[in-house]
Amino acid sequence: MNGFLTSLGLLVLRLGFGGMMLFGHGLPKLLAFNELKDKVGDPLGIIPSPYACILLIGAEFACSALVMLGVATRLAAIPIVYSMALAAFIVHQADPTFLGPGVTASKEPALVYFIAFLALVFTGAGMFSVDGLLFGKRKGGTTES
């Protein structure tokens, strides 16, 4: 029963945070790509602007969709964790940590996503996922996905 409830919790985490990232961040950036491609740059200055924008959309849209489905969940969560770390610690470096009255930008949203997707890097998708269906029961009776 414990494995069932854990997997149910992971499903809620994947669908909730994956859906918020996909529909709240990834899809709007994908739809506005032409306007954003020269504005969204790599905060580390390594990747040229259009390519950095494509990678960000890939993380926020494509990787979020994979996480929601539970496909290669641990790997798919890594680009999201990386982009949220960049957002929290570099892009919003000067912003306050928490949102509050009169605060319009902060590190808090990026940190919340960072923590949620980092948890999925460690736990995997659980049994209610494509990973769970394909690779569910392994030797020893444990479920890892």
mmCIF file of C-alpha atoms in Angstrom:
data_model
loop_
_atom_site.group_PDB
_atom_site.id
_atom_site.type_symbol
_atom_site.label_atom_id
_atom_site.label_comp_id
_atom_site.label_asym_id
_atom_site.label_seq_id
_atom_site.Cartn_x
_atom_site.Cartn_y
_atom_site.Cartn_z
ATOM 1 C CA MET A 1 0.000 0.000 0.000
ATOM 2 C CA ASN A 2 2.866 2.372 0.769
ATOM 3 C CA GLY A 3 4.231 2.064 -2.799
ATOM 4 C CA PHE A 4 0.763 2.813 -4.154
ATOM 5 C CA LEU A 5 0.392 5.980 -2.092
ATOM 6 C CA THR A 6 3.932 7.110 -2.874
ATOM 7 C CA SER A 7 3.294 6.637 -6.598
ATOM 8 C CA LEU A 8 -0.007 8.484 -6.284
ATOM 9 C CA GLY A 9 1.823 11.384 -4.608
ATOM 10 C CA LEU A 10 4.439 11.400 -7.363
ATOM 11 C CA LEU A 11 1.660 11.461 -9.977
ATOM 12 C CA VAL A 12 0.117 14.520 -8.285
ATOM 13 C CA LEU A 13 3.553 16.175 -8.120
ATOM 14 C CA ARG A 14 4.323 15.414 -11.781
ATOM 15 C CA LEU A 15 0.944 16.511 -13.124
ATOM 16 C CA GLY A 16 0.706 19.589 -10.879
ATOM 17 C CA PHE A 17 4.166 21.056 -11.293
ATOM 18 C CA GLY A 18 4.648 19.705 -14.820
ATOM 19 C CA GLY A 19 1.330 21.201 -15.902
ATOM 20 C CA MET A 20 2.026 24.553 -14.284
ATOM 21 C CA MET A 21 5.453 24.707 -15.916
ATOM 22 C CA LEU A 22 4.188 23.562 -19.319
ATOM 23 C CA PHE A 23 1.066 25.741 -19.548
ATOM 24 C CA GLY A 24 2.234 28.677 -17.420
ATOM 25 C CA HIS A 25 5.756 29.063 -18.782
ATOM 26 C CA GLY A 26 6.667 26.728 -21.657
ATOM 27 C CA LEU A 27 3.624 27.147 -23.900
ATOM 28 C CA PRO A 28 3.527 30.972 -23.638
ATOM 29 C CA LYS A 29 7.245 31.111 -24.540
ATOM 30 C CA LEU A 30 6.721 28.699 -27.430
ATOM 31 C CA LEU A 31 3.857 30.797 -28.793
ATOM 32 C CA ALA A 32 5.901 33.995 -28.433
ATOM 33 C CA PHE A 33 9.147 32.533 -29.770
ATOM 34 C CA ASN A 34 9.588 35.129 -32.533
ATOM 35 C CA GLU A 35 9.359 37.968 -30.008
ATOM 36 C CA LEU A 36 11.540 36.225 -27.407
ATOM 37 C CA LYS A 37 14.283 34.602 -29.501
ATOM 38 C CA ASP A 38 16.563 37.648 -29.319
ATOM 39 C CA LYS A 39 15.554 38.693 -25.788
ATOM 40 C CA VAL A 40 15.995 35.444 -23.845
ATOM 41 C CA GLY A 41 19.712 34.924 -23.542
ATOM 42 C CA ASP A 42 21.990 32.599 -21.681
ATOM 43 C CA PRO A 43 22.745 34.244 -18.328
ATOM 44 C CA LEU A 44 26.156 32.556 -18.371
ATOM 45 C CA GLY A 45 26.926 34.056 -21.792
ATOM 46 C CA ILE A 46 27.875 30.712 -23.355
ATOM 47 C CA ILE A 47 25.026 30.112 -25.821
ATOM 48 C CA PRO A 48 23.787 32.693 -28.369
ATOM 49 C CA SER A 49 20.352 34.136 -27.690
ATOM 50 C CA PRO A 50 18.136 32.257 -30.170
ATOM 51 C CA TYR A 51 19.620 28.905 -29.125
ATOM 52 C CA ALA A 52 19.339 29.712 -25.423
ATOM 53 C CA CYS A 53 15.664 30.530 -25.990
ATOM 54 C CA ILE A 54 15.150 27.203 -27.782
ATOM 55 C CA LEU A 55 16.810 25.317 -24.920
ATOM 56 C CA LEU A 56 14.693 27.144 -22.349
ATOM 57 C CA ILE A 57 11.501 26.334 -24.257
ATOM 58 C CA GLY A 58 12.690 22.743 -24.584
ATOM 59 C CA ALA A 59 13.115 22.510 -20.827
ATOM 60 C CA GLU A 60 9.889 24.296 -19.891
ATOM 61 C CA PHE A 61 7.669 22.792 -22.600
ATOM 62 C CA ALA A 62 9.032 19.482 -23.880
ATOM 63 C CA CYS A 63 10.669 18.283 -20.658
ATOM 64 C CA SER A 64 7.591 19.267 -18.644
ATOM 65 C CA ALA A 65 5.424 17.202 -20.998
ATOM 66 C CA LEU A 66 7.764 14.228 -20.551
ATOM 67 C CA VAL A 67 7.639 14.620 -16.768
ATOM 68 C CA MET A 68 3.832 14.774 -16.819
ATOM 69 C CA LEU A 69 3.689 11.554 -18.854
ATOM 70 C CA GLY A 70 6.389 9.941 -16.765
ATOM 71 C CA VAL A 71 8.750 9.319 -19.693
ATOM 72 C CA ALA A 72 12.460 9.328 -18.770
ATOM 73 C CA THR A 73 11.349 11.380 -15.783
ATOM 74 C CA ARG A 74 14.666 11.689 -13.994
ATOM 75 C CA LEU A 75 16.471 12.782 -17.152
ATOM 76 C CA ALA A 76 13.633 15.070 -18.281
ATOM 77 C CA ALA A 77 13.596 16.872 -14.928
ATOM 78 C CA ILE A 78 17.309 17.769 -15.068
ATOM 79 C CA PRO A 79 17.017 20.564 -17.703
ATOM 80 C CA ILE A 80 14.143 22.088 -15.711
ATOM 81 C CA VAL A 81 16.186 21.973 -12.494
ATOM 82 C CA TYR A 82 19.118 23.600 -14.312
ATOM 83 C CA SER A 83 17.008 26.376 -15.853
ATOM 84 C CA MET A 84 15.292 27.106 -12.535
ATOM 85 C CA ALA A 85 18.655 27.270 -10.773
ATOM 86 C CA LEU A 86 19.823 29.799 -13.381
ATOM 87 C CA ALA A 87 16.586 31.751 -12.946
ATOM 88 C CA ALA A 88 16.774 31.814 -9.141
ATOM 89 C CA PHE A 89 20.476 32.358 -8.601
ATOM 90 C CA ILE A 90 21.536 34.407 -11.646
ATOM 91 C CA VAL A 91 18.587 36.013 -13.464
ATOM 92 C CA HIS A 92 16.767 36.980 -10.236
ATOM 93 C CA GLN A 93 19.929 37.374 -8.160
ATOM 94 C CA ALA A 94 19.098 40.930 -7.112
ATOM 95 C CA ASP A 95 15.412 40.182 -6.438
ATOM 96 C CA PRO A 96 14.134 39.385 -2.945
ATOM 97 C CA THR A 97 13.664 35.723 -2.083
ATOM 98 C CA PHE A 98 9.926 35.855 -1.400
ATOM 99 C CA LEU A 99 6.953 37.514 -3.030
ATOM 100 C CA GLY A 100 5.127 39.925 -0.780
ATOM 101 C CA PRO A 101 3.151 43.151 -0.822
ATOM 102 C CA GLY A 102 4.517 45.408 -3.530
ATOM 103 C CA VAL A 103 7.038 42.792 -4.720
ATOM 104 C CA THR A 104 6.565 42.002 -8.415
ATOM 105 C CA ALA A 105 9.588 39.746 -9.010
ATOM 106 C CA SER A 106 11.365 37.338 -6.707
ATOM 107 C CA LYS A 107 13.362 34.130 -6.564
ATOM 108 C CA GLU A 108 10.437 32.258 -4.997
ATOM 109 C CA PRO A 109 8.692 30.826 -8.120
ATOM 110 C CA ALA A 110 11.970 29.552 -9.576
ATOM 111 C CA LEU A 111 12.972 28.041 -6.217
ATOM 112 C CA VAL A 112 9.609 26.289 -5.829
ATOM 113 C CA TYR A 113 9.925 24.702 -9.280
ATOM 114 C CA PHE A 114 13.588 23.902 -8.599
ATOM 115 C CA ILE A 115 12.719 21.991 -5.425
ATOM 116 C CA ALA A 116 9.768 20.094 -6.954
ATOM 117 C CA PHE A 117 11.652 18.953 -10.056
ATOM 118 C CA LEU A 118 14.797 18.157 -8.056
ATOM 119 C CA ALA A 119 12.672 15.816 -5.937
ATOM 120 C CA LEU A 120 11.582 14.060 -9.144
ATOM 121 C CA VAL A 121 15.224 13.682 -10.218
ATOM 122 C CA PHE A 122 15.776 11.664 -7.030
ATOM 123 C CA THR A 123 12.491 9.740 -6.904
ATOM 124 C CA GLY A 124 11.582 9.094 -10.516
ATOM 125 C CA ALA A 125 8.002 8.949 -11.754
ATOM 126 C CA GLY A 126 6.494 6.146 -9.694
ATOM 127 C CA MET A 127 4.297 3.342 -10.958
ATOM 128 C CA PHE A 128 1.614 5.576 -12.536
ATOM 129 C CA SER A 129 3.768 6.581 -15.493
ATOM 130 C CA VAL A 130 5.035 5.376 -18.836
ATOM 131 C CA ASP A 131 8.324 4.574 -17.085
ATOM 132 C CA GLY A 132 6.400 2.534 -14.519
ATOM 133 C CA LEU A 133 4.493 0.648 -17.217
ATOM 134 C CA LEU A 134 7.624 -0.135 -19.222
ATOM 135 C CA PHE A 135 10.106 -0.790 -16.439
ATOM 136 C CA GLY A 136 7.883 -1.226 -13.352
ATOM 137 C CA LYS A 137 8.874 -4.423 -11.630
ATOM 138 C CA ARG A 138 12.592 -5.043 -11.544
ATOM 139 C CA LYS A 139 14.550 -7.841 -9.917
ATOM 140 C CA GLY A 140 13.922 -7.886 -6.205
ATOM 141 C CA GLY A 141 10.376 -6.615 -6.633
ATOM 142 C CA THR A 142 11.208 -2.917 -6.463
ATOM 143 C CA THR A 143 9.716 -0.282 -8.683
ATOM 144 C CA GLU A 144 12.099 2.332 -10.098
ATOM 145 C CA SER A 145 11.195 4.805 -12.774
#
